[in-house]
CSV table of C-alpha atoms in Angstrom, one decimal:
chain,number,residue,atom,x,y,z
M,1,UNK,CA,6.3,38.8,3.5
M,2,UNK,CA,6.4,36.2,6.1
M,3,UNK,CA,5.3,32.8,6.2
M,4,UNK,CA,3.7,30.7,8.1
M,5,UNK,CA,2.8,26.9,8.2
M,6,UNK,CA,-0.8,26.0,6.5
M,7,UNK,CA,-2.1,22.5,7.3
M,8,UNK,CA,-3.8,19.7,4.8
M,9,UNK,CA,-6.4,18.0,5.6
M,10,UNK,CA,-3.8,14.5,5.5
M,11,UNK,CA,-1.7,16.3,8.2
M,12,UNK,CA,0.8,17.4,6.3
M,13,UNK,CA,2.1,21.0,6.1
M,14,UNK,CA,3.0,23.4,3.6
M,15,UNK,CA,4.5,27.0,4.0
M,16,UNK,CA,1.8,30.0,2.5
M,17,UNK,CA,2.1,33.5,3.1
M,18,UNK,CA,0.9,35.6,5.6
M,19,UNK,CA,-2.1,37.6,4.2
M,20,UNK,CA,-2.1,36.1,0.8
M,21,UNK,CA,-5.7,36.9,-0.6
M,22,UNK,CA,-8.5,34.2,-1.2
M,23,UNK,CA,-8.0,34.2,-4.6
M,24,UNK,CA,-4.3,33.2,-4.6
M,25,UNK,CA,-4.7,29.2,-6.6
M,26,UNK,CA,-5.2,26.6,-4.0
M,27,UNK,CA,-2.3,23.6,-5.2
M,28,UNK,CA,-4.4,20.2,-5.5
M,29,UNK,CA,-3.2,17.2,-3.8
M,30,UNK,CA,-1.9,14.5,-6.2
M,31,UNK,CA,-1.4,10.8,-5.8
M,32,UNK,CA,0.4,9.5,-8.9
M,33,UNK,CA,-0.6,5.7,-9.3
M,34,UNK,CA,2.2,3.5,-10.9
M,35,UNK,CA,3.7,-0.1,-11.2
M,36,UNK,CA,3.3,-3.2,-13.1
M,37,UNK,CA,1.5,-3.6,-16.3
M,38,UNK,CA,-1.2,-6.4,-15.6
M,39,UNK,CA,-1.1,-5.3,-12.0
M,40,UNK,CA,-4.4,-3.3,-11.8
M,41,UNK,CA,-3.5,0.0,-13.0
M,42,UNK,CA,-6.3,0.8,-15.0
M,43,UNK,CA,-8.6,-0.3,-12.0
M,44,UNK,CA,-6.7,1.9,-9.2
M,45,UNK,CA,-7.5,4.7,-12.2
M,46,UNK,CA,-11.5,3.8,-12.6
M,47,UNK,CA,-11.8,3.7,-8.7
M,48,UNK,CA,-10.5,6.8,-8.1
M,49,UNK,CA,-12.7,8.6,-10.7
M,50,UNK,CA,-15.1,7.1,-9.0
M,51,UNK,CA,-13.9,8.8,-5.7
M,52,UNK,CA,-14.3,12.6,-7.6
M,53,UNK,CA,-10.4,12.7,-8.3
M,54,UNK,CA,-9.4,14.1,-11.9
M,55,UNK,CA,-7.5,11.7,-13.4
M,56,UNK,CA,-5.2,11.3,-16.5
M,57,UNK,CA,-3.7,8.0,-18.0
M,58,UNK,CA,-0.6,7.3,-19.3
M,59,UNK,CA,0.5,11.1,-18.7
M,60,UNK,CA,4.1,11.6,-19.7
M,61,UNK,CA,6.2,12.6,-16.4
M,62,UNK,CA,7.5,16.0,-17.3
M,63,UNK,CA,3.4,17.5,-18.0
M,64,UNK,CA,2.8,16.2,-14.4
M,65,UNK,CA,3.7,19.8,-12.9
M,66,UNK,CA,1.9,21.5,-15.7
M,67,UNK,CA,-1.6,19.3,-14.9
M,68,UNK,CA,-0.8,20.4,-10.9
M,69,UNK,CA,-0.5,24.1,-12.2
M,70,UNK,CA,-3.6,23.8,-14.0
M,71,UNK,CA,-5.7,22.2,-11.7
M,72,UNK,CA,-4.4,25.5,-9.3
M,73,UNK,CA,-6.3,27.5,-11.6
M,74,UNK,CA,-9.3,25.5,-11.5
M,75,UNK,CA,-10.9,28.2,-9.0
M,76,UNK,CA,-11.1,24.4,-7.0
M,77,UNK,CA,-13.1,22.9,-9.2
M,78,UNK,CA,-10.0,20.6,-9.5
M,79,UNK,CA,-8.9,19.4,-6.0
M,80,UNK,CA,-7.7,16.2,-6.3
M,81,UNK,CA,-5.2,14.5,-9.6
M,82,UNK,CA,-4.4,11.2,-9.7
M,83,UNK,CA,-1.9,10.9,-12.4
M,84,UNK,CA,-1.4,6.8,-14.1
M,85,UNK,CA,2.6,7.0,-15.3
M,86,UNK,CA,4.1,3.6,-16.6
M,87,UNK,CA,5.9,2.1,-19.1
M,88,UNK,CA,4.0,3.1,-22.4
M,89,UNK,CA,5.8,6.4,-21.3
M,90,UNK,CA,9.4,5.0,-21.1
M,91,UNK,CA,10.9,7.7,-22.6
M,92,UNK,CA,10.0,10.6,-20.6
M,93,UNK,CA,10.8,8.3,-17.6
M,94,UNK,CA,13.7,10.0,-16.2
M,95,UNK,CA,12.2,12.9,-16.2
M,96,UNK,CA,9.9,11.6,-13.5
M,97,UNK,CA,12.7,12.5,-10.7
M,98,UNK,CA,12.9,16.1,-11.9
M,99,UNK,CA,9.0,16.5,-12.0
M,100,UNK,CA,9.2,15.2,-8.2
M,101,UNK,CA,11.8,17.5,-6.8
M,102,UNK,CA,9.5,20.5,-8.8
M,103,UNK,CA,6.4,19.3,-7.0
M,104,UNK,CA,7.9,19.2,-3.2
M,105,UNK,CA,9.8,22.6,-4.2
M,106,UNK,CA,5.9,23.7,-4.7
M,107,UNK,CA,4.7,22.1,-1.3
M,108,UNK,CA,2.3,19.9,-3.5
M,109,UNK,CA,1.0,17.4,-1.3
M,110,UNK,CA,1.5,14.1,-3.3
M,111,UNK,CA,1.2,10.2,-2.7
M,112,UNK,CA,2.6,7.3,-4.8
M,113,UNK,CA,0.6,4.4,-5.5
M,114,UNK,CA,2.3,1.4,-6.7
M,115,UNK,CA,0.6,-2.2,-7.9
M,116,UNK,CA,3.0,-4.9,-7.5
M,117,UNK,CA,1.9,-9.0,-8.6
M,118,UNK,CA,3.8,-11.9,-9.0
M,119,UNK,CA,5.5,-13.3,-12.0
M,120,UNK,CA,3.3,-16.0,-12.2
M,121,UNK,CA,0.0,-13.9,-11.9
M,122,UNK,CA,1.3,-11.3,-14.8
M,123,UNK,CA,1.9,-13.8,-17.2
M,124,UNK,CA,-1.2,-15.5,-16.6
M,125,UNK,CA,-3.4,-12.3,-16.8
M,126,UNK,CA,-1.2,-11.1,-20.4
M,127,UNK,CA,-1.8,-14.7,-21.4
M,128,UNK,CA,-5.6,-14.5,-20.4
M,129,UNK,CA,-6.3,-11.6,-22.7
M,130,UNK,CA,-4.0,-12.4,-25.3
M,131,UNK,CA,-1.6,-9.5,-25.4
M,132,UNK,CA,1.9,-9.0,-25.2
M,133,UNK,CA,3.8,-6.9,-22.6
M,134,UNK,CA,4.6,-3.9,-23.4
M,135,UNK,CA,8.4,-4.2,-22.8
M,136,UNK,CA,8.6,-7.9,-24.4
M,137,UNK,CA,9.6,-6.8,-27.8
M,138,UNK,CA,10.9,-10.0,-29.6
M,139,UNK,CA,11.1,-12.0,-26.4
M,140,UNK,CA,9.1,-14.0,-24.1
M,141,UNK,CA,6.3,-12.2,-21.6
M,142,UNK,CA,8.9,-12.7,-18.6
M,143,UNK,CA,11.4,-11.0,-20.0
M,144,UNK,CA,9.2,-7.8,-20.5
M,145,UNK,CA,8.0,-8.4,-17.0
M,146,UNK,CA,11.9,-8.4,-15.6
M,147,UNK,CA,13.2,-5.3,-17.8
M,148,UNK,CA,9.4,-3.7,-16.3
M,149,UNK,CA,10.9,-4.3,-12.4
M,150,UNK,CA,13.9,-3.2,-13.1
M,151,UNK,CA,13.0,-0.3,-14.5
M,152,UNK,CA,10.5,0.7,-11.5
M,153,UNK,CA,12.7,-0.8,-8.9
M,154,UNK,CA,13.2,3.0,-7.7
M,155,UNK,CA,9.9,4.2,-7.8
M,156,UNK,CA,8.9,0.7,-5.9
M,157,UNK,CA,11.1,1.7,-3.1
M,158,UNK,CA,10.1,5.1,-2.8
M,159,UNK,CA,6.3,4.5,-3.3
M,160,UNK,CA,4.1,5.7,-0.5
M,161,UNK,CA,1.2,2.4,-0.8
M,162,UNK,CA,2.7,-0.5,-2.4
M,163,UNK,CA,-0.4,-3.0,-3.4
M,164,UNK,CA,0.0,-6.6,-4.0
M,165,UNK,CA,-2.7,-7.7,-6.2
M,166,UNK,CA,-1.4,-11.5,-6.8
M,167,UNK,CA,-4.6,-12.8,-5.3
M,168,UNK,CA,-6.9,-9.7,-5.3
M,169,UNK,CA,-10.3,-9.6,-7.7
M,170,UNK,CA,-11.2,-6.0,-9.1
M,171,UNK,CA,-13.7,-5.7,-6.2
M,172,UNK,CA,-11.2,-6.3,-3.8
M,173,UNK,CA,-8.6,-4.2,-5.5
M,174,UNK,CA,-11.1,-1.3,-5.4
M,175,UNK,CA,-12.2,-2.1,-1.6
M,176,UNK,CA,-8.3,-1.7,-0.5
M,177,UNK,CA,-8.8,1.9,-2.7
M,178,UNK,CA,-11.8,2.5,-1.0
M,179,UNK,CA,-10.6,2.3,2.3
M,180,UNK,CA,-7.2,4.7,1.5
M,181,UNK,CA,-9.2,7.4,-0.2
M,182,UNK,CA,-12.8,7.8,0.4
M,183,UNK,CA,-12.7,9.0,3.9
M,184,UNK,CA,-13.4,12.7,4.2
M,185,UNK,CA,-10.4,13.4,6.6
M,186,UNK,CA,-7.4,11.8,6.2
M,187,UNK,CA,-5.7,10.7,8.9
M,188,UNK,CA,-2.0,10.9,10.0
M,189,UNK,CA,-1.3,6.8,9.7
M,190,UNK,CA,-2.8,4.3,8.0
M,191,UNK,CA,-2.0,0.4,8.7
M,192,UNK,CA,-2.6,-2.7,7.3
M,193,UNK,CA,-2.0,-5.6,10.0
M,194,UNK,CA,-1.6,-8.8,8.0
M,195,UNK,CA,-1.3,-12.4,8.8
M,196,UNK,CA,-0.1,-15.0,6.6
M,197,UNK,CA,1.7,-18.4,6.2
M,198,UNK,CA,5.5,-18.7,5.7
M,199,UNK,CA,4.7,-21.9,3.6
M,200,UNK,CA,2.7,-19.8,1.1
M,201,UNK,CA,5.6,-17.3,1.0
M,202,UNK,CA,6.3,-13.8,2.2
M,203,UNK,CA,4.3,-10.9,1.3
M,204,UNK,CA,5.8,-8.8,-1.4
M,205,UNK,CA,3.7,-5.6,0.0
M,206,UNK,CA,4.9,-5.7,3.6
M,207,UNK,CA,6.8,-3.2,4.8
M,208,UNK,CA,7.6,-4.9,8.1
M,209,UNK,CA,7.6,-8.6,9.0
M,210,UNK,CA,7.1,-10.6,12.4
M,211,UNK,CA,7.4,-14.1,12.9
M,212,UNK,CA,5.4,-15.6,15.6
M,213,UNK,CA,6.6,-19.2,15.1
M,214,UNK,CA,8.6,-19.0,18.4
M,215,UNK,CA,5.4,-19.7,19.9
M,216,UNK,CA,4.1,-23.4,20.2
M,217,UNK,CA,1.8,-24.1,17.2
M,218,UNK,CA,-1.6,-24.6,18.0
M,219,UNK,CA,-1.8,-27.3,15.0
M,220,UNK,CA,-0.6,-29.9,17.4
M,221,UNK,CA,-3.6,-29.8,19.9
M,222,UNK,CA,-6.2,-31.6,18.3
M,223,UNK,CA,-9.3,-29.9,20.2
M,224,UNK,CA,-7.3,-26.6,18.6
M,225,UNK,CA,-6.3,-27.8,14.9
M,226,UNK,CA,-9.8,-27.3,13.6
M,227,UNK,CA,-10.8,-23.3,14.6
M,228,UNK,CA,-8.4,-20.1,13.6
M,229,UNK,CA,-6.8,-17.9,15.6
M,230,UNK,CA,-9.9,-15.7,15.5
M,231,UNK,CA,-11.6,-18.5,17.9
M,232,UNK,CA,-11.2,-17.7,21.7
M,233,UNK,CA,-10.2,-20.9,22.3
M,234,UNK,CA,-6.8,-20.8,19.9
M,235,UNK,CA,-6.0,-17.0,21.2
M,236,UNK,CA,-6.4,-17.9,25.0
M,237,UNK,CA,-3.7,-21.2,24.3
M,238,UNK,CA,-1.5,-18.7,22.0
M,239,UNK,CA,-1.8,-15.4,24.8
M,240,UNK,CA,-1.1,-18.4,27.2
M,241,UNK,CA,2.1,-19.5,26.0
M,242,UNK,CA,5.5,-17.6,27.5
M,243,UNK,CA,6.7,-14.7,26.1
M,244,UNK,CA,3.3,-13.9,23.6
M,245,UNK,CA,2.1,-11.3,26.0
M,246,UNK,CA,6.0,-9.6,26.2
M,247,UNK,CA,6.2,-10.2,22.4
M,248,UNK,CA,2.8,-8.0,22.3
M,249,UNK,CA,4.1,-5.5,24.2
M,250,UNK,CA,7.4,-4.9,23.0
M,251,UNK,CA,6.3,-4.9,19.4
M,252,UNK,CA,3.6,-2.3,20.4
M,253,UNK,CA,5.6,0.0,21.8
M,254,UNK,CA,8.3,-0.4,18.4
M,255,UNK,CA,6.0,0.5,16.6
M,256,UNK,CA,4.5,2.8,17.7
M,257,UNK,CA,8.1,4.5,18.2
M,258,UNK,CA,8.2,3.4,14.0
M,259,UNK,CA,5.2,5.3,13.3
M,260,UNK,CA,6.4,8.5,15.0
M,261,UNK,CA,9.1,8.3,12.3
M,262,UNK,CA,6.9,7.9,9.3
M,263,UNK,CA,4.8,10.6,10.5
M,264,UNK,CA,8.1,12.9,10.4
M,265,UNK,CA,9.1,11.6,7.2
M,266,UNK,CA,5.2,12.0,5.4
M,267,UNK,CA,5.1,8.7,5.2
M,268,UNK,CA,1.1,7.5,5.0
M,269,UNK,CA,0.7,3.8,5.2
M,270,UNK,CA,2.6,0.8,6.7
M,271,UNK,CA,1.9,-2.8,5.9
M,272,UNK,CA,3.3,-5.1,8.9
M,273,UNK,CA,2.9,-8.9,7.7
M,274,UNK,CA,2.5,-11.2,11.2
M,275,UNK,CA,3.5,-14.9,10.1
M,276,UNK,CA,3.5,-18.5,11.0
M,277,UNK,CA,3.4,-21.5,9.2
M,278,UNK,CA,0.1,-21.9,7.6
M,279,UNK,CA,-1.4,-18.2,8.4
M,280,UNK,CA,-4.0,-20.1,9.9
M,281,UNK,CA,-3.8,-19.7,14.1
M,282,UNK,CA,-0.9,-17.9,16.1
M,283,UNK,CA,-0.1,-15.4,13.3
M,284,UNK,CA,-4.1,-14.6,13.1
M,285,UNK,CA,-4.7,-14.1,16.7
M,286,UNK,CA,-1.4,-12.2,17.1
M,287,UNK,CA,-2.4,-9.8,14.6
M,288,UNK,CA,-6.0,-9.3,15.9
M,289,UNK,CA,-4.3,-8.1,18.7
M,290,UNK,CA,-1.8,-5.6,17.4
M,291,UNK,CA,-4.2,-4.1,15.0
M,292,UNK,CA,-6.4,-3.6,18.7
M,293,UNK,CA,-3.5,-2.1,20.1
M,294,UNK,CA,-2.4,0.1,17.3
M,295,UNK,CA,-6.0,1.1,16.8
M,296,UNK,CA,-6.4,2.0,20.0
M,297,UNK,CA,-2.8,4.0,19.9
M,298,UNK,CA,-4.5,6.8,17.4
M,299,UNK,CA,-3.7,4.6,14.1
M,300,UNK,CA,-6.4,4.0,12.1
M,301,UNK,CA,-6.0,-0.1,11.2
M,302,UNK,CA,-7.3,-2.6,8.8
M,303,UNK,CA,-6.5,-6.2,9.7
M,304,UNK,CA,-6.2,-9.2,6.8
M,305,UNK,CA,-6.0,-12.6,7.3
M,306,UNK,CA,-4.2,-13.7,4.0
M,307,UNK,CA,-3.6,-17.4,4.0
M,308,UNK,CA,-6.4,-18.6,6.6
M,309,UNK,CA,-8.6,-20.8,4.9
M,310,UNK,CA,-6.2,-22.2,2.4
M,311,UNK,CA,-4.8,-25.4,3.7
């Protein structure tokens, strides 16, 4: 019987056969939600219930095929599994690799979800409520927290969304959700154009990073120091200066020449973090730009001004 390709509503395709009946179990797409305990978890789990996915906690790695095969026989009443696999399940762990190469060999369209945070916001957040990590044992919350990254550090790298929820609130943690997995059609690309300030560090989600302090800092005109780089006035002075509009460009058509890769490779989302020194003017009008371009390039865009407002 020959094949031919089928394709998913996120773009991606899958090989079904030629005259296969309507009855034949239609594979639900699965997004398997991992990373730090204390990093939101729980709440990328909630939101996504509250999306109409059928989710399970804490399910050890090697069931994850079974749950897809199951929700195949669902007659669709089960579309959509998001699958919560951390460290509680330690010991099935390695068999999360096997349970992957399984999946693609079933042309299960599937997404990683990983919640990254800082050090310094885990242990306050474990301290907060009182509990222990789950990886601490005898020793000190950071120690859990380090054998917990090293663990995941593969998984991290090979994650599909990687979420930095450092300085995110549940409701802004669920709006980032929202905005990846509510939409009715999903599209090809998905980016998140983010400024931020090289003083307050880099960000840990970024999967690209541009530095726009080449260009003269706005911070030094004193008519300019008071408004962001969302203000006319601070974006005409920054597009003014030589070699912003070429830097535009040129990083336009890169990325744009990046994104046909990711497409090839299935990859769904790209963070690209714009800096300058205090997040507050050229890096903001920079990105507001970019995301424009890219937007307007057939990538759907989100644009977030980290650090502006801080100083």
């Amino acid at each position: 019987m020959s094949s031919a390709p089928a394709q998913h509503r996120d773009g991606a395709q899958v090989s079904t056969a030629v005259g296969a009946s309507a009855d034949d179990p239609a594979i639900p797409e699965l997004v398997i939600i991992s990373g730090m305990s204390g990093a939101g978890r729980s709440t990328a789990a909630k939101c996504l219930e509250d999306l109409g996915w059928f989710v399970v906690d804490n399910l050890p790695p090697a069931l994850i095929p079974t749950m897809v095969d199951l929700g195949a026989r669902s007659q669709g009443n089960v579309a959509r599994i998001a699958a919560v696999v951390d460290v509680r399940g330690r010991r099935f762990f390695d068999n999360l690799k096997q349970s992957l190469a399984e999946l693609d060999a079933k042309g299960v369209t599937r997404r990683t979800v990983f919640l990254e945070a800082s050090d310094e916001s885990l242990v306050r957040r474990f301290e907060s409520v009182r509990r222990p990590h789950p990886l601490q044992g005898d020793g000190r919350i950071v120690d859990g927290i380090g054998a917990e990254r090293d663990l995941l550090r593969e998984l991290r790298g090979d994650a599909d969304l990687v979420i930095d929820t450092s300085s995110l609130n549940v409701h802004e943690l669920r709006a980032k959700l929202d905005a990846q997995f509510a939409g009715e059609e999903e599209p090809e690309l998905r980016a998140t154009v983010m400024s931020f300030g090289y003083k307050y560090g880099l960000p840990v989600d970024a999967d690209l990073v541009v530095d726009c302090r080449f260009l003269p800092n706005p911070h030094w005109v004193p008519e300019l120091r008071p408004f962001t780089g969302l203000s006319e006035e601070v974006a005409g002075y920054v597009f003014a200066q030589p070699g912003a509009k070429e830097f535009l460009d040129q990083y336009t058509e890169l990325l744009q020449l990046v994104a046909s890769g990711y497409r090839r490779e299935g990859k769904r989302y790209v963070t690209v973090a714009v800096g300058c020194t205090g997040g507050k003017h050229r890096s903001v009008a920079m990105s507001e730009r970019l995301a424009r371009r890219l937007f307007d390039g057939g990538i759907e865009t989100v644009v977030v001004h980290r650090d502006m407002g801080r100083e």
